[in-house]
Amino acid sequence: MIGLEPVATPGAPLARRNPVAKLAAGLVFSFLLVASLDPVAPAVAIAIELALLPLFGIRYRVLARRAWPLLAGAVGILVTLVLFAADRSGRVLWAAGPLLVTSGVLVTALGLVLRMLAVALPGVIVFATTDPTDLADALVQNAKAPARFAIGALAAFRLVPLLGQEWQMLTMARRARGVDAGRNPAARLRLFAATAFALLVGAIRRGTRLAVAMDARGFDAGTPRTVARRQVFRPADWLLVAGAAVLAGGALAVSVALGTFRPLIG
């Protein structure tokens, strides 16, 4: 799973930036990339993101270990679209009975997969370089988010790793009672659904208790709250957001210059 604790080098130039600035830069960079359907713009964006990793203090091996679910999902989307897409325009590249792969299908699928990776990677980078507590403090102080929302999001980040532990405990408890699917795929699917439902019920109960505890501590009151750690939004943070917009615009400009730009609307 994608971890939620920071793994970047603390002294990296961009890792030290304000959490809200990093979040805003990631949103701006991702939002502009959604405007095009071609594979060139997201491919250029991914190259830019990978080139900037050292400035965030993230090693490529760490990123691969954290983002492997994205890569697995991208491969699944690519295979599904290539095999089952309705539009089969373009030159035929491979045909085997009912399966037909054309250049148009391949370009469309590749563009969707690259755009998904280009949009998701900034989020992975932001949360890999940001402490959840600092993010909650910055949301309250700099983004003027309600304390109830910010602290609730912080609690969610802290509790997400518990889901994996609870899943393992539920699985071990079922095995101790003799409930095992063995090699039966139908029984395995049924057991998976039952375990997921039990995990969902436990998460809802924990969330309810947390909400009651927050209300008891006055998080829903209108009284201004003090902060223990100040989060300052500096000029370098504004430059980070502006730089993200410029780089995303540059990726789109490359797509337009090569004649591959396909607007999402129009």
PDB file of C-alpha atoms in Angstrom:
ATOM      1  CA  MET A   1       0.000   0.000   0.000  1.00  0.00           C
ATOM      2  CA  ILE A   2       1.074   3.622  -0.414  1.00  0.00           C
ATOM      3  CA  GLY A   3       2.574   4.775   2.872  1.00  0.00           C
ATOM      4  CA  LEU A   4       1.476   7.957   4.629  1.00  0.00           C
ATOM      5  CA  GLU A   5       4.592   8.807   6.604  1.00  0.00           C
ATOM      6  CA  PRO A   6       7.284  11.095   5.109  1.00  0.00           C
ATOM      7  CA  VAL A   7      10.285   9.258   3.668  1.00  0.00           C
ATOM      8  CA  ALA A   8      12.088  12.158   2.002  1.00  0.00           C
ATOM      9  CA  THR A   9      15.416  13.588   3.084  1.00  0.00           C
ATOM     10  CA  PRO A  10      14.485  16.347   5.576  1.00  0.00           C
ATOM     11  CA  GLY A  11      16.968  18.839   4.127  1.00  0.00           C
ATOM     12  CA  ALA A  12      15.788  18.534   0.508  1.00  0.00           C
ATOM     13  CA  PRO A  13      14.889  21.963  -0.965  1.00  0.00           C
ATOM     14  CA  LEU A  14      11.306  21.180  -1.999  1.00  0.00           C
ATOM     15  CA  ALA A  15      10.593  18.815   0.892  1.00  0.00           C
ATOM     16  CA  ARG A  16      10.956  21.774   3.299  1.00  0.00           C
ATOM     17  CA  ARG A  17       8.234  23.779   1.603  1.00  0.00           C
ATOM     18  CA  ASN A  18       4.899  24.511   3.261  1.00  0.00           C
ATOM     19  CA  PRO A  19       2.527  21.490   3.114  1.00  0.00           C
ATOM     20  CA  VAL A  20      -0.287  23.600   1.684  1.00  0.00           C
ATOM     21  CA  ALA A  21       2.049  24.925  -1.014  1.00  0.00           C
ATOM     22  CA  LYS A  22       3.055  21.384  -2.003  1.00  0.00           C
ATOM     23  CA  LEU A  23      -0.587  20.302  -2.033  1.00  0.00           C
ATOM     24  CA  ALA A  24      -1.617  23.319  -4.131  1.00  0.00           C
ATOM     25  CA  ALA A  25       1.272  22.756  -6.558  1.00  0.00           C
ATOM     26  CA  GLY A  26       0.251  19.114  -6.997  1.00  0.00           C
ATOM     27  CA  LEU A  27      -3.378  20.081  -7.628  1.00  0.00           C
ATOM     28  CA  VAL A  28      -2.436  22.785 -10.154  1.00  0.00           C
ATOM     29  CA  PHE A  29      -0.047  20.462 -11.978  1.00  0.00           C
ATOM     30  CA  SER A  30      -2.637  17.659 -12.136  1.00  0.00           C
ATOM     31  CA  PHE A  31      -5.558  19.911 -13.099  1.00  0.00           C
ATOM     32  CA  LEU A  32      -3.838  21.306 -16.175  1.00  0.00           C
ATOM     33  CA  LEU A  33      -2.915  17.834 -17.426  1.00  0.00           C
ATOM     34  CA  VAL A  34      -6.564  16.758 -17.494  1.00  0.00           C
ATOM     35  CA  ALA A  35      -7.166  19.199 -20.368  1.00  0.00           C
ATOM     36  CA  SER A  36      -5.574  16.899 -22.966  1.00  0.00           C
ATOM     37  CA  LEU A  37      -6.295  13.322 -24.051  1.00  0.00           C
ATOM     38  CA  ASP A  38      -3.062  12.702 -25.958  1.00  0.00           C
ATOM     39  CA  PRO A  39      -0.168  10.644 -24.524  1.00  0.00           C
ATOM     40  CA  VAL A  40       2.535  13.265 -25.162  1.00  0.00           C
ATOM     41  CA  ALA A  41       1.574  15.820 -22.494  1.00  0.00           C
ATOM     42  CA  PRO A  42       1.345  13.288 -19.618  1.00  0.00           C
ATOM     43  CA  ALA A  43       4.546  11.576 -20.795  1.00  0.00           C
ATOM     44  CA  VAL A  44       6.393  14.907 -20.607  1.00  0.00           C
ATOM     45  CA  ALA A  45       4.776  15.567 -17.207  1.00  0.00           C
ATOM     46  CA  ILE A  46       5.937  12.202 -15.848  1.00  0.00           C
ATOM     47  CA  ALA A  47       9.478  12.949 -17.075  1.00  0.00           C
ATOM     48  CA  ILE A  48       9.354  16.304 -15.256  1.00  0.00           C
ATOM     49  CA  GLU A  49       8.086  14.691 -12.061  1.00  0.00           C
ATOM     50  CA  LEU A  50      10.787  12.025 -12.095  1.00  0.00           C
ATOM     51  CA  ALA A  51      13.473  14.643 -12.793  1.00  0.00           C
ATOM     52  CA  LEU A  52      12.332  16.685  -9.770  1.00  0.00           C
ATOM     53  CA  LEU A  53      12.386  13.748  -7.343  1.00  0.00           C
ATOM     54  CA  PRO A  54      15.939  14.489  -6.069  1.00  0.00           C
ATOM     55  CA  LEU A  55      14.808  18.025  -5.143  1.00  0.00           C
ATOM     56  CA  PHE A  56      12.097  16.448  -2.973  1.00  0.00           C
ATOM     57  CA  GLY A  57      14.640  14.118  -1.391  1.00  0.00           C
ATOM     58  CA  ILE A  58      12.943  10.937  -2.635  1.00  0.00           C
ATOM     59  CA  ARG A  59      14.927   8.023  -4.026  1.00  0.00           C
ATOM     60  CA  TYR A  60      13.569   6.325  -7.123  1.00  0.00           C
ATOM     61  CA  ARG A  61      13.536   2.937  -5.407  1.00  0.00           C
ATOM     62  CA  VAL A  62      11.393   4.336  -2.572  1.00  0.00           C
ATOM     63  CA  LEU A  63       8.952   5.842  -5.075  1.00  0.00           C
ATOM     64  CA  ALA A  64       8.664   2.530  -6.942  1.00  0.00           C
ATOM     65  CA  ARG A  65       7.986   0.714  -3.677  1.00  0.00           C
ATOM     66  CA  ARG A  66       5.279   3.177  -2.658  1.00  0.00           C
ATOM     67  CA  ALA A  67       3.636   3.618  -6.056  1.00  0.00           C
ATOM     68  CA  TRP A  68       3.479  -0.017  -7.179  1.00  0.00           C
ATOM     69  CA  PRO A  69      -0.341  -0.138  -6.773  1.00  0.00           C
ATOM     70  CA  LEU A  70      -0.556   2.695  -9.315  1.00  0.00           C
ATOM     71  CA  LEU A  71       1.656   0.790 -11.751  1.00  0.00           C
ATOM     72  CA  ALA A  72      -0.398  -2.383 -11.308  1.00  0.00           C
ATOM     73  CA  GLY A  73      -3.628  -0.442 -11.875  1.00  0.00           C
ATOM     74  CA  ALA A  74      -2.164   1.239 -14.956  1.00  0.00           C
ATOM     75  CA  VAL A  75      -1.238  -2.119 -16.498  1.00  0.00           C
ATOM     76  CA  GLY A  76      -4.735  -3.436 -15.804  1.00  0.00           C
ATOM     77  CA  ILE A  77      -6.374  -0.381 -17.403  1.00  0.00           C
ATOM     78  CA  LEU A  78      -4.098  -0.621 -20.438  1.00  0.00           C
ATOM     79  CA  VAL A  79      -4.873  -4.299 -21.041  1.00  0.00           C
ATOM     80  CA  THR A  80      -8.629  -3.794 -20.503  1.00  0.00           C
ATOM     81  CA  LEU A  81      -8.893  -0.873 -22.914  1.00  0.00           C
ATOM     82  CA  VAL A  82      -6.756  -2.507 -25.589  1.00  0.00           C
ATOM     83  CA  LEU A  83      -8.824  -5.693 -25.525  1.00  0.00           C
ATOM     84  CA  PHE A  84     -12.353  -4.378 -24.963  1.00  0.00           C
ATOM     85  CA  ALA A  85     -12.510  -0.782 -26.250  1.00  0.00           C
ATOM     86  CA  ALA A  86     -15.496  -0.085 -28.523  1.00  0.00           C
ATOM     87  CA  ASP A  87     -13.646   2.280 -30.874  1.00  0.00           C
ATOM     88  CA  ARG A  88     -11.374   0.282 -33.217  1.00  0.00           C
ATOM     89  CA  SER A  89     -10.276   3.090 -35.529  1.00  0.00           C
ATOM     90  CA  GLY A  90      -6.786   3.329 -36.963  1.00  0.00           C
ATOM     91  CA  ARG A  91      -4.364   0.840 -38.467  1.00  0.00           C
ATOM     92  CA  VAL A  92      -4.695  -2.783 -37.412  1.00  0.00           C
ATOM     93  CA  LEU A  93      -1.635  -3.826 -35.392  1.00  0.00           C
ATOM     94  CA  TRP A  94      -2.671  -7.277 -34.191  1.00  0.00           C
ATOM     95  CA  ALA A  95      -5.655  -9.527 -34.775  1.00  0.00           C
ATOM     96  CA  ALA A  96      -6.501 -12.891 -33.260  1.00  0.00           C
ATOM     97  CA  GLY A  97     -10.074 -14.027 -33.719  1.00  0.00           C
ATOM     98  CA  PRO A  98     -12.428 -11.577 -31.946  1.00  0.00           C
ATOM     99  CA  LEU A  99      -9.489  -9.630 -30.476  1.00  0.00           C
ATOM    100  CA  LEU A 100      -8.443  -6.654 -32.574  1.00  0.00           C
ATOM    101  CA  VAL A 101      -5.785  -4.132 -31.576  1.00  0.00           C
ATOM    102  CA  THR A 102      -5.549  -0.944 -33.624  1.00  0.00           C
ATOM    103  CA  SER A 103      -3.337   2.112 -33.458  1.00  0.00           C
ATOM    104  CA  GLY A 104      -6.254   4.312 -32.375  1.00  0.00           C
ATOM    105  CA  VAL A 105      -7.099   2.043 -29.453  1.00  0.00           C
ATOM    106  CA  LEU A 106      -3.455   1.844 -28.408  1.00  0.00           C
ATOM    107  CA  VAL A 107      -2.983   5.631 -28.479  1.00  0.00           C
ATOM    108  CA  THR A 108      -6.188   6.220 -26.488  1.00  0.00           C
ATOM    109  CA  ALA A 109      -5.322   3.595 -23.873  1.00  0.00           C
ATOM    110  CA  LEU A 110      -1.737   4.818 -23.574  1.00  0.00           C
ATOM    111  CA  GLY A 111      -2.914   8.408 -23.154  1.00  0.00           C
ATOM    112  CA  LEU A 112      -5.347   7.439 -20.387  1.00  0.00           C
ATOM    113  CA  VAL A 113      -2.766   5.370 -18.500  1.00  0.00           C
ATOM    114  CA  LEU A 114      -0.045   8.032 -18.742  1.00  0.00           C
ATOM    115  CA  ARG A 115      -2.491  10.744 -17.668  1.00  0.00           C
ATOM    116  CA  MET A 116      -3.528   8.676 -14.657  1.00  0.00           C
ATOM    117  CA  LEU A 117       0.104   8.238 -13.613  1.00  0.00           C
ATOM    118  CA  ALA A 118       0.932  11.902 -14.236  1.00  0.00           C
ATOM    119  CA  VAL A 119      -2.046  13.026 -12.121  1.00  0.00           C
ATOM    120  CA  ALA A 120      -1.442  10.531  -9.299  1.00  0.00           C
ATOM    121  CA  LEU A 121       2.326  10.910  -8.906  1.00  0.00           C
ATOM    122  CA  PRO A 122       2.178  14.478  -7.491  1.00  0.00           C
ATOM    123  CA  GLY A 123      -0.098  13.202  -4.716  1.00  0.00           C
ATOM    124  CA  VAL A 124       2.311  10.385  -3.917  1.00  0.00           C
ATOM    125  CA  ILE A 125       5.204  12.870  -3.822  1.00  0.00           C
ATOM    126  CA  VAL A 126       3.305  15.316  -1.586  1.00  0.00           C
ATOM    127  CA  PHE A 127       2.366  12.732   1.027  1.00  0.00           C
ATOM    128  CA  ALA A 128       5.787  11.073   0.863  1.00  0.00           C
ATOM    129  CA  THR A 129       7.426  14.385   1.817  1.00  0.00           C
ATOM    130  CA  THR A 130       4.877  15.761   4.302  1.00  0.00           C
ATOM    131  CA  ASP A 131       4.216  14.880   7.901  1.00  0.00           C
ATOM    132  CA  PRO A 132       0.438  14.493   8.440  1.00  0.00           C
ATOM    133  CA  THR A 133       0.547  16.675  11.562  1.00  0.00           C
ATOM    134  CA  ASP A 134       2.280  19.483   9.651  1.00  0.00           C
ATOM    135  CA  LEU A 135      -0.319  19.156   6.887  1.00  0.00           C
ATOM    136  CA  ALA A 136      -3.191  19.492   9.351  1.00  0.00           C
ATOM    137  CA  ASP A 137      -1.545  22.525  11.000  1.00  0.00           C
ATOM    138  CA  ALA A 138      -0.952  24.159   7.618  1.00  0.00           C
ATOM    139  CA  LEU A 139      -4.529  23.533   6.472  1.00  0.00           C
ATOM    140  CA  VAL A 140      -5.842  25.314   9.579  1.00  0.00           C
ATOM    141  CA  GLN A 141      -3.346  28.190   9.581  1.00  0.00           C
ATOM    142  CA  ASN A 142      -2.703  28.846   5.871  1.00  0.00           C
ATOM    143  CA  ALA A 143      -5.732  27.429   4.036  1.00  0.00           C
ATOM    144  CA  LYS A 144      -8.147  28.506   6.826  1.00  0.00           C
ATOM    145  CA  ALA A 145      -9.729  25.050   6.851  1.00  0.00           C
ATOM    146  CA  PRO A 146     -12.045  24.203   9.779  1.00  0.00           C
ATOM    147  CA  ALA A 147     -10.198  22.558  12.641  1.00  0.00           C
ATOM    148  CA  ARG A 148     -12.787  19.767  12.673  1.00  0.00           C
ATOM    149  CA  PHE A 149     -11.969  18.886   9.046  1.00  0.00           C
ATOM    150  CA  ALA A 150      -8.192  19.186   9.418  1.00  0.00           C
ATOM    151  CA  ILE A 151      -7.908  17.167  12.618  1.00  0.00           C
ATOM    152  CA  GLY A 152     -10.364  14.609  11.247  1.00  0.00           C
ATOM    153  CA  ALA A 153      -8.200  14.197   8.149  1.00  0.00           C
ATOM    154  CA  LEU A 154      -5.124  13.852  10.369  1.00  0.00           C
ATOM    155  CA  ALA A 155      -6.833  11.130  12.402  1.00  0.00           C
ATOM    156  CA  ALA A 156      -7.794   9.329   9.181  1.00  0.00           C
ATOM    157  CA  PHE A 157      -4.173   9.406   7.975  1.00  0.00           C
ATOM    158  CA  ARG A 158      -2.992   8.026  11.298  1.00  0.00           C
ATOM    159  CA  LEU A 159      -5.589   5.251  11.338  1.00  0.00           C
ATOM    160  CA  VAL A 160      -5.167   4.037   7.744  1.00  0.00           C
ATOM    161  CA  PRO A 161      -2.162   1.795   8.574  1.00  0.00           C
ATOM    162  CA  LEU A 162      -4.350   0.037  11.160  1.00  0.00           C
ATOM    163  CA  LEU A 163      -6.554  -1.328   8.377  1.00  0.00           C
ATOM    164  CA  GLY A 164      -3.801  -3.645   7.210  1.00  0.00           C
ATOM    165  CA  GLN A 165      -3.197  -4.905  10.733  1.00  0.00           C
ATOM    166  CA  GLU A 166      -6.911  -5.471  11.347  1.00  0.00           C
ATOM    167  CA  TRP A 167      -7.227  -7.329   8.033  1.00  0.00           C
ATOM    168  CA  GLN A 168      -4.436  -9.656   9.119  1.00  0.00           C
ATOM    169  CA  MET A 169      -6.038 -10.164  12.549  1.00  0.00           C
ATOM    170  CA  LEU A 170      -9.427 -10.986  11.006  1.00  0.00           C
ATOM    171  CA  THR A 171      -7.835 -13.450   8.610  1.00  0.00           C
ATOM    172  CA  MET A 172      -5.916 -15.169  11.403  1.00  0.00           C
ATOM    173  CA  ALA A 173      -9.028 -15.312  13.601  1.00  0.00           C
ATOM    174  CA  ARG A 174     -11.031 -16.968  10.822  1.00  0.00           C
ATOM    175  CA  ARG A 175      -8.278 -19.503  10.240  1.00  0.00           C
ATOM    176  CA  ALA A 176      -8.157 -20.260  13.968  1.00  0.00           C
ATOM    177  CA  ARG A 177     -11.879 -21.089  13.796  1.00  0.00           C
ATOM    178  CA  GLY A 178     -11.290 -23.358  10.809  1.00  0.00           C
ATOM    179  CA  VAL A 179     -12.699 -20.956   8.198  1.00  0.00           C
ATOM    180  CA  ASP A 180     -10.427 -21.266   5.182  1.00  0.00           C
ATOM    181  CA  ALA A 181     -11.210 -21.031   1.469  1.00  0.00           C
ATOM    182  CA  GLY A 182      -8.441 -23.385   0.422  1.00  0.00           C
ATOM    183  CA  ARG A 183      -8.142 -23.484  -3.371  1.00  0.00           C
ATOM    184  CA  ASN A 184     -11.825 -22.844  -4.067  1.00  0.00           C
ATOM    185  CA  PRO A 185     -12.030 -19.471  -5.912  1.00  0.00           C
ATOM    186  CA  ALA A 186     -15.726 -18.985  -5.081  1.00  0.00           C
ATOM    187  CA  ALA A 187     -15.099 -19.621  -1.383  1.00  0.00           C
ATOM    188  CA  ARG A 188     -12.065 -17.331  -1.487  1.00  0.00           C
ATOM    189  CA  LEU A 189     -14.148 -14.522  -3.027  1.00  0.00           C
ATOM    190  CA  ARG A 190     -16.914 -15.035  -0.456  1.00  0.00           C
ATOM    191  CA  LEU A 191     -14.391 -14.986   2.393  1.00  0.00           C
ATOM    192  CA  PHE A 192     -12.795 -11.826   0.983  1.00  0.00           C
ATOM    193  CA  ALA A 193     -16.182 -10.069   0.872  1.00  0.00           C
ATOM    194  CA  ALA A 194     -16.997 -11.125   4.449  1.00  0.00           C
ATOM    195  CA  THR A 195     -13.630  -9.905   5.746  1.00  0.00           C
ATOM    196  CA  ALA A 196     -13.956  -6.598   3.881  1.00  0.00           C
ATOM    197  CA  PHE A 197     -17.444  -6.066   5.357  1.00  0.00           C
ATOM    198  CA  ALA A 198     -16.157  -6.745   8.872  1.00  0.00           C
ATOM    199  CA  LEU A 199     -13.300  -4.302   8.296  1.00  0.00           C
ATOM    200  CA  LEU A 200     -15.765  -1.657   7.039  1.00  0.00           C
ATOM    201  CA  VAL A 201     -17.986  -2.072  10.098  1.00  0.00           C
ATOM    202  CA  GLY A 202     -14.978  -1.693  12.401  1.00  0.00           C
ATOM    203  CA  ALA A 203     -13.849   1.437  10.546  1.00  0.00           C
ATOM    204  CA  ILE A 204     -17.323   3.018  10.858  1.00  0.00           C
ATOM    205  CA  ARG A 205     -17.437   2.285  14.587  1.00  0.00           C
ATOM    206  CA  ARG A 206     -13.993   3.794  15.091  1.00  0.00           C
ATOM    207  CA  GLY A 207     -14.945   6.862  13.073  1.00  0.00           C
ATOM    208  CA  THR A 208     -18.101   7.343  15.145  1.00  0.00           C
ATOM    209  CA  ARG A 209     -16.159   7.165  18.410  1.00  0.00           C
ATOM    210  CA  LEU A 210     -13.606   9.601  17.043  1.00  0.00           C
ATOM    211  CA  ALA A 211     -16.313  12.077  15.977  1.00  0.00           C
ATOM    212  CA  VAL A 212     -17.916  11.950  19.443  1.00  0.00           C
ATOM    213  CA  ALA A 213     -14.530  12.487  21.085  1.00  0.00           C
ATOM    214  CA  MET A 214     -13.808  15.495  18.827  1.00  0.00           C
ATOM    215  CA  ASP A 215     -17.199  17.043  19.616  1.00  0.00           C
ATOM    216  CA  ALA A 216     -16.524  16.543  23.335  1.00  0.00           C
ATOM    217  CA  ARG A 217     -13.273  18.494  22.944  1.00  0.00           C
ATOM    218  CA  GLY A 218     -14.963  21.420  21.230  1.00  0.00           C
ATOM    219  CA  PHE A 219     -13.747  20.961  17.668  1.00  0.00           C
ATOM    220  CA  ASP A 220     -17.168  21.982  16.370  1.00  0.00           C
ATOM    221  CA  ALA A 221     -17.244  25.211  18.372  1.00  0.00           C
ATOM    222  CA  GLY A 222     -16.677  28.619  16.821  1.00  0.00           C
ATOM    223  CA  THR A 223     -14.051  29.595  19.385  1.00  0.00           C
ATOM    224  CA  PRO A 224     -10.657  30.356  17.758  1.00  0.00           C
ATOM    225  CA  ARG A 225      -8.093  27.672  18.546  1.00  0.00           C
ATOM    226  CA  THR A 226      -4.414  28.214  19.314  1.00  0.00           C
ATOM    227  CA  VAL A 227      -1.655  26.367  17.454  1.00  0.00           C
ATOM    228  CA  ALA A 228       1.454  24.749  18.870  1.00  0.00           C
ATOM    229  CA  ARG A 229       3.565  24.881  15.703  1.00  0.00           C
ATOM    230  CA  ARG A 230       3.474  27.813  13.318  1.00  0.00           C
ATOM    231  CA  GLN A 231       3.312  27.118   9.574  1.00  0.00           C
ATOM    232  CA  VAL A 232       4.548  30.110   7.566  1.00  0.00           C
ATOM    233  CA  PHE A 233       3.732  30.542   3.870  1.00  0.00           C
ATOM    234  CA  ARG A 234       6.904  32.068   2.408  1.00  0.00           C
ATOM    235  CA  PRO A 235       7.656  33.541  -1.054  1.00  0.00           C
ATOM    236  CA  ALA A 236       9.431  30.302  -1.991  1.00  0.00           C
ATOM    237  CA  ASP A 237       6.116  28.503  -1.458  1.00  0.00           C
ATOM    238  CA  TRP A 238       4.391  30.808  -3.924  1.00  0.00           C
ATOM    239  CA  LEU A 239       7.209  30.124  -6.391  1.00  0.00           C
ATOM    240  CA  LEU A 240       6.591  26.391  -6.021  1.00  0.00           C
ATOM    241  CA  VAL A 241       2.917  26.789  -6.968  1.00  0.00           C
ATOM    242  CA  ALA A 242       3.776  29.097  -9.878  1.00  0.00           C
ATOM    243  CA  GLY A 243       6.513  26.726 -11.041  1.00  0.00           C
ATOM    244  CA  ALA A 244       4.044  23.820 -11.068  1.00  0.00           C
ATOM    245  CA  ALA A 245       1.686  25.831 -13.281  1.00  0.00           C
ATOM    246  CA  VAL A 246       4.528  26.770 -15.642  1.00  0.00           C
ATOM    247  CA  LEU A 247       5.791  23.193 -15.946  1.00  0.00           C
ATOM    248  CA  ALA A 248       2.293  21.825 -16.585  1.00  0.00           C
ATOM    249  CA  GLY A 249       1.767  24.521 -19.202  1.00  0.00           C
ATOM    250  CA  GLY A 250       5.101  23.560 -20.759  1.00  0.00           C
ATOM    251  CA  ALA A 251       3.981  19.932 -21.053  1.00  0.00           C
ATOM    252  CA  LEU A 252       0.818  21.054 -22.836  1.00  0.00           C
ATOM    253  CA  ALA A 253       2.861  23.379 -25.063  1.00  0.00           C
ATOM    254  CA  VAL A 254       5.049  20.460 -26.170  1.00  0.00           C
ATOM    255  CA  SER A 255       1.913  18.517 -27.056  1.00  0.00           C
ATOM    256  CA  VAL A 256       0.561  21.451 -29.093  1.00  0.00           C
ATOM    257  CA  ALA A 257       3.908  21.981 -30.839  1.00  0.00           C
ATOM    258  CA  LEU A 258       4.071  18.320 -31.892  1.00  0.00           C
ATOM    259  CA  GLY A 259       0.487  18.433 -33.164  1.00  0.00           C
ATOM    260  CA  THR A 260      -0.773  15.697 -30.852  1.00  0.00           C
ATOM    261  CA  PHE A 261      -2.894  17.876 -28.564  1.00  0.00           C
ATOM    262  CA  ARG A 262      -6.421  16.504 -28.160  1.00  0.00           C
ATOM    263  CA  PRO A 263      -8.553  18.754 -25.927  1.00  0.00           C
ATOM    264  CA  LEU A 264     -10.830  17.096 -23.429  1.00  0.00           C
ATOM    265  CA  ILE A 265     -13.707  19.378 -24.446  1.00  0.00           C
ATOM    266  CA  GLY A 266     -14.206  20.229 -28.094  1.00  0.00           C
TER     267      GLY A 266
END
